[in-house]
Structure formats: C-alpha cells, structure tokens
Short mmCIF file of C-alpha atoms in Angstrom, two decimals:
data_model
loop_
_atom_site.label_atom_id
_atom_site.label_comp_id
_atom_site.label_asym_id
_atom_site.label_seq_id
_atom_site.Cartn_x
_atom_site.Cartn_y
_atom_site.Cartn_z
CA MET F 1 213.62 -207.49 -44.56
CA LYS F 2 212.15 -210.79 -42.89
CA SER F 3 214.44 -213.44 -41.50
CA LYS F 4 214.09 -217.39 -41.18
CA ARG F 5 216.06 -219.72 -39.30
CA LEU F 6 218.77 -222.22 -41.08
CA GLY F 7 217.71 -225.80 -40.52
CA ARG F 8 217.65 -226.55 -36.68
CA SER F 9 220.58 -224.07 -36.01
CA PRO F 10 220.16 -220.93 -33.71
CA ILE F 11 221.09 -218.60 -36.90
CA PHE F 12 218.57 -216.48 -38.52
CA VAL F 13 219.16 -215.02 -41.82
CA SER F 14 217.58 -212.50 -44.05
CA HIS F 15 215.35 -214.17 -46.81
CA LEU F 16 217.43 -212.56 -49.50
CA CYS F 17 221.00 -213.72 -49.76
CA LEU F 18 223.69 -211.89 -51.90
CA GLY F 19 225.37 -214.20 -54.27
CA THR F 20 228.77 -212.96 -55.32
CA MET F 21 230.04 -215.38 -57.92
CA THR F 22 230.61 -212.62 -60.76
CA PHE F 23 232.81 -210.31 -58.25
CA GLY F 24 236.05 -210.31 -59.93
CA SER F 25 235.02 -211.36 -63.50
CA PHE F 26 231.85 -209.69 -64.70
CA THR F 27 231.93 -207.22 -61.97
CA ASP F 28 234.97 -205.19 -60.80
CA GLU F 29 235.72 -204.45 -57.14
CA LYS F 30 234.40 -200.87 -57.04
CA GLU F 31 230.94 -202.10 -58.12
CA SER F 32 231.15 -205.20 -56.19
CA HIS F 33 231.56 -203.20 -53.01
CA LYS F 34 228.93 -200.87 -53.96
CA ILE F 35 226.47 -203.85 -54.40
CA LEU F 36 227.44 -205.12 -51.11
CA ASP F 37 226.82 -201.67 -49.43
CA ILE F 38 223.46 -201.33 -50.89
CA CYS F 39 222.31 -204.88 -50.04
CA PHE F 40 223.75 -204.47 -46.47
CA ASP F 41 221.84 -201.07 -46.14
CA SER F 42 218.77 -202.74 -47.37
CA GLY F 43 218.82 -205.38 -44.40
CA ILE F 44 220.48 -208.37 -46.26
CA ASN F 45 222.88 -209.85 -43.81
CA PHE F 46 223.48 -213.14 -45.74
CA ILE F 47 226.33 -213.39 -47.85
CA ASP F 48 227.17 -216.34 -50.02
CA THR F 49 230.76 -217.04 -51.88
CA ALA F 50 233.09 -219.95 -52.70
CA GLU F 51 236.74 -220.59 -52.89
CA ILE F 52 236.41 -221.14 -56.76
CA TYR F 53 234.76 -217.70 -57.33
CA PRO F 54 234.28 -216.05 -59.77
CA VAL F 55 232.67 -217.82 -62.62
CA PRO F 56 233.51 -218.92 -65.12
CA PRO F 57 236.12 -220.96 -62.86
CA GLU F 58 239.56 -220.17 -64.23
CA GLU F 59 243.08 -219.94 -62.83
CA LYS F 60 243.58 -216.63 -63.79
CA TRP F 61 241.19 -215.07 -61.19
CA VAL F 62 240.41 -218.06 -58.81
CA HIS F 63 239.92 -216.85 -55.05
CA GLN F 64 239.28 -213.06 -56.23
CA THR F 65 235.58 -213.11 -55.08
CA GLU F 66 236.67 -214.08 -51.39
CA GLU F 67 239.43 -211.25 -51.51
CA ILE F 68 236.98 -208.82 -52.72
CA VAL F 69 234.48 -209.70 -49.95
CA GLY F 70 237.16 -209.86 -47.57
CA ARG F 71 238.24 -206.45 -48.14
CA TRP F 72 234.65 -205.28 -47.98
CA LEU F 73 234.12 -206.95 -44.82
CA LYS F 74 236.96 -205.41 -43.13
CA ASN F 75 235.26 -202.04 -42.66
CA LYS F 76 231.88 -203.75 -41.57
CA PRO F 77 230.67 -205.18 -37.83
CA ARG F 78 231.50 -208.88 -38.63
CA ASP F 79 228.92 -210.20 -36.11
CA ALA F 80 226.22 -208.46 -38.20
CA ILE F 81 226.76 -210.33 -41.18
CA ILE F 82 226.08 -214.24 -41.89
CA LEU F 83 228.99 -215.25 -44.11
CA ALA F 84 228.85 -218.58 -46.06
CA THR F 85 231.55 -220.07 -48.46
CA LYS F 86 232.21 -223.30 -50.04
CA VAL F 87 234.91 -226.04 -50.45
CA SER F 88 235.25 -227.15 -54.08
CA GLY F 89 234.14 -230.88 -54.73
CA PRO F 90 236.05 -233.26 -56.46
CA PRO F 91 237.57 -233.13 -60.12
CA HIS F 92 235.71 -236.05 -61.16
CA GLY F 93 232.33 -234.39 -60.35
CA TRP F 94 231.23 -231.33 -62.51
CA PHE F 95 234.90 -230.21 -63.89
CA THR F 96 238.30 -229.86 -62.60
CA PRO F 97 238.25 -226.83 -60.24
CA PRO F 98 241.27 -224.45 -60.34
CA VAL F 99 242.23 -225.16 -56.71
CA ARG F 100 245.01 -227.15 -55.24
CA LYS F 101 246.49 -228.36 -58.55
CA GLY F 102 242.95 -229.61 -59.58
CA MET F 103 243.25 -232.33 -56.85
CA SER F 104 240.28 -231.06 -54.60
CA VAL F 105 239.06 -234.44 -53.19
CA LEU F 106 236.62 -234.15 -50.43
CA ASP F 107 238.98 -235.62 -47.39
CA LYS F 108 239.99 -234.03 -44.17
CA HIS F 109 243.33 -232.93 -45.89
CA HIS F 110 241.58 -230.95 -48.44
CA ILE F 111 238.98 -229.58 -46.19
CA PHE F 112 241.41 -228.26 -43.73
CA LYS F 113 243.59 -226.69 -46.63
CA ALA F 114 240.43 -224.95 -48.00
CA ILE F 115 239.25 -223.63 -44.78
CA GLU F 116 242.54 -221.99 -43.93
CA GLY F 117 242.67 -220.45 -47.43
CA SER F 118 239.15 -219.01 -47.13
CA LEU F 119 239.57 -217.57 -43.57
CA LYS F 120 242.80 -215.57 -44.82
CA ARG F 121 240.97 -214.20 -47.98
CA LEU F 122 237.95 -213.31 -46.37
CA ASN F 123 239.66 -211.51 -43.46
CA SER F 124 237.59 -213.52 -40.84
CA ASP F 125 238.46 -215.87 -38.08
CA TYR F 126 235.34 -217.79 -38.53
CA ILE F 127 232.75 -218.82 -41.33
CA ASP F 128 229.27 -218.94 -40.19
CA LEU F 129 228.11 -221.55 -42.84
CA TYR F 130 230.68 -223.69 -44.53
CA GLN F 131 229.37 -225.74 -47.36
CA ILE F 132 230.43 -228.75 -49.64
CA HIS F 133 230.09 -227.08 -53.03
CA TRP F 134 229.09 -230.40 -54.91
CA PRO F 135 229.45 -234.09 -53.76
CA ASP F 136 231.38 -236.75 -55.26
CA PRO F 137 229.16 -238.67 -57.48
CA LYS F 138 231.10 -241.84 -57.26
CA ALA F 139 230.86 -241.98 -53.57
CA ASP F 140 228.26 -244.58 -52.63
CA HIS F 141 229.34 -245.58 -49.32
CA GLU F 142 229.05 -244.37 -45.53
CA SER F 143 232.84 -243.87 -45.03
CA TYR F 144 232.53 -240.82 -47.61
CA TYR F 145 230.19 -239.09 -45.21
CA VAL F 146 232.03 -240.17 -42.31
CA GLU F 147 235.13 -238.36 -43.44
CA ILE F 148 233.49 -235.31 -44.47
CA LEU F 149 231.17 -234.75 -41.37
CA GLU F 150 234.33 -235.66 -39.21
CA ALA F 151 236.21 -232.94 -40.64
CA LEU F 152 233.34 -230.31 -40.25
CA THR F 153 232.73 -231.26 -36.84
CA ARG F 154 236.49 -230.87 -35.97
CA LEU F 155 236.40 -227.40 -37.77
CA LYS F 156 233.09 -226.54 -35.48
CA GLU F 157 234.92 -227.63 -32.53
CA GLN F 158 237.78 -225.42 -33.41
CA GLY F 159 235.66 -222.35 -33.74
CA LYS F 160 236.25 -222.06 -37.36
CA ILE F 161 232.75 -222.68 -38.42
CA ARG F 162 229.27 -222.36 -36.74
CA ILE F 163 227.30 -224.75 -39.00
CA ALA F 164 227.72 -226.71 -42.21
CA GLY F 165 225.85 -227.09 -45.35
CA CYS F 166 225.86 -229.14 -48.70
CA SER F 167 225.23 -227.97 -52.19
CA ASN F 168 223.97 -229.65 -55.40
CA GLU F 169 223.25 -232.67 -53.44
CA THR F 170 221.06 -235.57 -54.39
CA PRO F 171 218.14 -237.06 -52.39
CA TRP F 172 220.20 -240.10 -51.36
CA GLY F 173 223.27 -237.98 -50.63
CA LEU F 174 221.24 -235.64 -48.19
CA MET F 175 219.49 -238.75 -46.28
CA LYS F 176 222.90 -240.55 -46.12
CA SER F 177 224.43 -237.61 -44.52
CA ILE F 178 221.70 -237.25 -42.17
CA ALA F 179 222.00 -240.92 -41.23
CA VAL F 180 225.73 -240.70 -40.80
CA SER F 181 225.40 -237.74 -38.62
CA GLU F 182 222.91 -239.27 -36.50
CA LYS F 183 224.75 -242.60 -36.29
CA TYR F 184 228.16 -241.06 -35.41
CA ASN F 185 227.02 -237.90 -33.45
CA LEU F 186 228.65 -235.48 -35.96
CA ILE F 187 227.83 -232.19 -37.18
CA ARG F 188 224.60 -232.15 -39.59
CA TYR F 189 223.97 -230.34 -42.83
CA GLU F 190 221.59 -227.51 -41.88
CA THR F 191 221.24 -226.19 -45.30
CA ILE F 192 221.17 -227.51 -48.92
CA GLN F 193 222.05 -224.97 -51.80
CA ASN F 194 220.33 -226.34 -55.10
CA ASN F 195 219.27 -224.95 -58.19
CA TYR F 196 215.66 -223.93 -57.95
CA SER F 197 213.30 -221.73 -59.82
CA ILE F 198 210.10 -221.28 -61.84
CA LEU F 199 212.12 -223.11 -64.73
CA ASN F 200 213.70 -225.67 -62.45
CA ARG F 201 211.22 -227.41 -60.02
CA ARG F 202 213.17 -230.48 -59.64
CA PHE F 203 213.60 -229.99 -55.91
CA GLU F 204 210.25 -230.50 -55.38
CA ASP F 205 210.28 -234.20 -56.69
CA ALA F 206 211.98 -235.49 -53.62
CA LEU F 207 214.14 -233.16 -51.81
CA SER F 208 211.54 -230.76 -50.79
CA GLU F 209 209.91 -233.44 -48.63
CA ILE F 210 213.09 -234.38 -47.04
CA ALA F 211 214.07 -230.65 -46.25
CA LEU F 212 210.65 -230.01 -44.61
CA LYS F 213 210.54 -233.27 -42.38
CA GLU F 214 214.50 -233.34 -41.47
CA GLN F 215 214.49 -229.50 -41.24
CA VAL F 216 217.35 -228.84 -43.57
CA SER F 217 216.63 -225.26 -45.25
CA LEU F 218 216.98 -224.85 -49.05
CA ILE F 219 219.06 -221.61 -49.79
CA ASN F 220 218.58 -221.80 -53.66
CA TYR F 221 220.61 -220.34 -56.20
CA SER F 222 219.68 -219.32 -59.95
CA PRO F 223 216.18 -218.11 -58.99
CA LEU F 224 216.42 -216.16 -62.12
CA ALA F 225 217.66 -219.20 -63.94
CA GLY F 226 221.00 -217.25 -64.83
CA GLY F 227 218.95 -214.25 -66.00
CA VAL F 228 216.46 -216.16 -68.30
CA LEU F 229 213.51 -215.28 -66.10
CA THR F 230 214.49 -211.42 -66.41
CA GLY F 231 213.30 -211.71 -69.98
CA LYS F 232 216.45 -210.36 -71.56
CA TYR F 233 216.99 -213.66 -73.67
CA ASN F 234 213.50 -213.23 -75.11
CA GLN F 235 214.55 -210.07 -76.90
CA GLU F 236 215.34 -209.90 -80.59
CA ASN F 237 218.89 -208.90 -79.73
CA PRO F 238 219.92 -210.01 -76.05
CA PRO F 239 222.63 -208.02 -74.56
CA GLU F 240 226.12 -208.82 -75.69
CA ASN F 241 227.23 -208.38 -71.88
CA ALA F 242 224.70 -211.21 -70.74
CA ARG F 243 226.14 -214.25 -69.19
CA PHE F 244 225.03 -216.70 -71.70
CA MET F 245 225.96 -214.66 -74.80
CA TYR F 246 229.58 -214.28 -73.31
CA TYR F 247 229.36 -218.38 -72.44
CA LYS F 248 228.47 -219.09 -75.88
CA LYS F 249 232.41 -218.13 -76.88
CA LEU F 250 233.71 -220.35 -74.05
CA GLY F 251 234.56 -224.03 -73.68
CA GLU F 252 232.30 -226.99 -73.92
CA ARG F 253 231.10 -226.96 -70.24
CA GLN F 254 229.89 -223.38 -70.72
CA LYS F 255 228.23 -224.22 -74.01
CA LYS F 256 226.31 -227.08 -72.55
CA GLN F 257 224.82 -224.56 -69.78
CA VAL F 258 223.99 -222.23 -72.65
CA LYS F 259 222.02 -225.06 -74.18
CA ARG F 260 220.58 -226.20 -71.08
CA TYR F 261 219.16 -222.71 -69.98
CA LEU F 262 218.36 -221.20 -73.40
CA ASN F 263 215.80 -223.49 -75.11
CA GLU F 264 212.54 -223.41 -76.48
CA LYS F 265 210.80 -224.48 -73.42
CA SER F 266 212.57 -222.15 -71.32
CA LEU F 267 211.87 -218.96 -73.53
CA GLU F 268 208.26 -220.08 -74.20
CA THR F 269 207.64 -220.37 -70.47
CA VAL F 270 209.24 -216.69 -70.01
CA ASN F 271 206.68 -215.79 -72.92
CA ARG F 272 203.89 -217.05 -70.90
CA LEU F 273 204.86 -215.43 -67.52
CA LYS F 274 205.35 -211.90 -68.93
CA PRO F 275 201.71 -211.03 -69.44
CA LEU F 276 201.05 -212.37 -65.90
CA ALA F 277 203.61 -210.19 -64.46
CA GLU F 278 202.39 -207.18 -66.34
CA GLN F 279 198.75 -207.94 -65.02
CA TYR F 280 199.85 -207.89 -61.47
CA ASN F 281 202.15 -204.79 -61.92
CA LEU F 282 205.34 -206.73 -61.38
CA SER F 283 208.45 -207.17 -63.35
CA LEU F 284 209.43 -210.62 -64.50
CA THR F 285 212.30 -210.45 -61.99
CA THR F 286 210.32 -209.36 -59.04
CA LEU F 287 207.89 -212.28 -59.73
CA ALA F 288 210.54 -214.89 -59.95
CA ILE F 289 212.23 -213.76 -56.58
CA ALA F 290 208.91 -213.55 -54.82
CA TRP F 291 207.50 -216.73 -56.21
CA CYS F 292 210.56 -218.49 -54.49
CA LEU F 293 210.01 -216.65 -51.10
CA GLU F 294 206.61 -218.49 -51.02
CA LYS F 295 208.17 -221.97 -50.57
CA GLU F 296 208.00 -223.08 -47.04
CA PHE F 297 211.21 -225.07 -47.43
CA ILE F 298 213.05 -222.08 -48.71
CA ALA F 299 215.06 -220.02 -45.87
CA SER F 300 216.62 -217.56 -48.08
CA VAL F 301 216.80 -216.98 -51.98
CA ILE F 302 220.35 -216.45 -53.24
CA PHE F 303 220.46 -213.91 -55.90
CA GLY F 304 223.47 -212.39 -58.10
CA VAL F 305 223.90 -209.32 -60.09
CA THR F 306 226.48 -207.86 -62.10
CA HIS F 307 225.45 -204.05 -61.73
CA SER F 308 224.01 -202.20 -58.66
CA ASP F 309 221.10 -200.80 -61.03
CA GLN F 310 219.88 -204.60 -61.28
CA LEU F 311 219.01 -204.67 -57.44
CA ALA F 312 215.74 -202.58 -57.31
CA ASP F 313 213.51 -205.37 -58.73
CA ILE F 314 215.10 -207.87 -56.60
CA LEU F 315 214.76 -205.96 -53.31
CA LYS F 316 211.18 -205.23 -54.22
CA ALA F 317 210.51 -208.66 -54.07
CA SER F 318 211.08 -208.81 -50.25
CA GLU F 319 207.92 -206.69 -49.81
CA VAL F 320 205.57 -208.53 -52.40
CA LYS F 321 203.00 -211.16 -51.42
CA LEU F 322 201.78 -212.76 -54.45
CA GLU F 323 198.25 -213.61 -54.98
CA LYS F 324 196.67 -217.31 -54.87
CA GLU F 325 195.41 -216.87 -58.22
CA LEU F 326 198.75 -215.85 -59.77
CA LEU F 327 200.55 -218.71 -58.01
CA LYS F 328 197.96 -221.08 -59.40
CA GLU F 329 198.41 -219.60 -62.98
CA ILE F 330 202.42 -220.27 -62.72
CA ASP F 331 201.62 -223.82 -61.60
CA LYS F 332 199.49 -224.08 -64.52
CA ILE F 333 202.16 -222.91 -66.93
CA THR F 334 205.05 -225.07 -65.46
CA SER F 335 202.63 -228.07 -65.52
CA GLU F 336 202.18 -227.72 -69.27
CA ILE F 337 205.85 -226.89 -69.73
CA MET F 338 207.67 -229.26 -67.72
CA TYR F 339 211.15 -229.28 -66.60
CA PRO F 340 212.59 -226.58 -69.16
CA LEU F 341 215.85 -227.05 -67.90
CA GLY F 342 215.82 -230.85 -68.00
#
C-alpha cells in the first residue's frame, strides 16, 4: 500500500482511507469491525469518521460510528493508525446536525466540547487529523477563521490533535484560512476533504490549483459518487438496500441527494464508462478509485462500504496504474457530459 504526505505536515498516510459513515446505520458493529480488520491487514492505516456519523444523521444513532471505531481501536496499536474525525458545522449550513441540541456553531466553546466527546468515544487521548466538517456559509470575515484556527491551535498545543483540516470548503474559504494562519501564526489546514470523482470534477475548477500551490492535500470523499460509479443504479432493478433507494423514502434533504446523484447525465456517464472498464479488464469500482489515485493533488481516497465483500475491487485499485489512453477516454466522456452532479 503506497503512502503520501498530508499537506506540509510530517504525517504520511496510506493512499486509501476507510470512511466509516455507515457504521451504526447500514452496517452493524460486527460487520464494521470485520471491515476495519480487513482494511488494516491490507495496509490501510488511515480511518476517517465524524461526530455526527452514521448517516443519515439522526438523533437516534448519532455518535455511534465513533463508538464502534473506538471499541475496535482498543485492541489495535494506536500509533499504527492515523485517525481523523470532524466537528460539525453550523445549523444554518447544510442542515441542523443532531449534536449539542442543534446549536453547533463554529466557535471555541463548541469545538472544545466536540473534541472531548470524540476523544472519549474513540478511546484515544489524541486525534491525528481534526477537521471542520463544513464551513459557515454566512461567514465572510477574517474573525470567523481566527476563532476557529485559534481553537485548533490550542488543541494542538494541548496535544489533543496533531494537524487540522477542512471539509466541504470553498476556494475563497481555503485561501482565507491560509491567509489568517500566516497573518496570526496559527495552525493551518493541511487537508481539505471535498467531494471528488469522475462524476464530480468541480474541485479542478479552482481548488486543485490552490491545493497544489499551497500544499493542502485533498482527501476526497465519494470517489464512487455514492455508489453510482459501481454501476448498480444502471441495472433495471437496483438493489433495494442501496443507499439512494433507501434515501427515496426519507426527508427532503435525502431526496435532493437522490436527484443530484441519480440523473440522466450521471447514469449516461456510467453507461459510457462500462465498456471502457471491460476493455481494460477492470470493474467500474476499481476504475473509479484508480482514476482518483492518478491525481497529484490527492493524498488519499476516502471510500466507504456497507459489507466486507465490497472491499476486493476497491483494494485492487491500489495496485492498478491506468494507461494514458484510458485516462484520455475518460476525459473525453467527462468533457462531453459536463458536471453530472451539478
């Protein structure tokens, strides 16, 4: 398993990262621990979670993912694992998170409360990578980033975190955070965790240049576009237990995600990728993950599974080097079907 550095930090991680957001909802604890064991034994030392997991975020099972990971971590050598988690963003961002009574604003008070909860649930006295899960979309001033970075700097000084990162951040937000860090000599974001895949290349519009020039590593989530790039939704009868089949039965936020991911452009892209994958003797899953691993600005690809039998094609991607002609064909498809996810 290859490894890469996170930003300018001294931390190196496996170029595949296990995302755990289904542990406790779609995946029970026994299967979650089996998945963790297989990944760890395969050389994956990077695990990502969040205080609001599992998904979909609901009060009935909030925090369970960190607890499941924490119980697994008890029996593993802590120094061998790079553990990442996230503090929730504000309720006027994406949605109202089921933590701290829906009052999870990004200030010192809430960040300090969040880290103590995560440390306890994860059975660890430190977090390797502590991330802001999503930014405040209404914050357009320097003091917002000063408040956050001062809090994260204090946590680093206390030995509770090693490095910091952001998630779902904008080009303006990432550059503003870097400017504030430099101006006030505060901790900097070493990573950015944003959505990126063959179906969603928005990161390349502006953020990839920032990531490369400022040395902020992308650790991308949803490399399979919520499972769409596996091809299962192109079947006449998609599996009933698939995430977006389940989301169709839930609230407006989940239904919006279904419309975003399952549309004519996304499904047509998959239809055109399928014969390419077959031509090179690859599964669609392996192709999609390996494609991400080709990107210079990516340090590690965050993947998630609900069952251990889904791991083989993902792990295989770590051994695959895509041919230039195949990469050109993928570029051709994505240039003809622009931005399937909007």
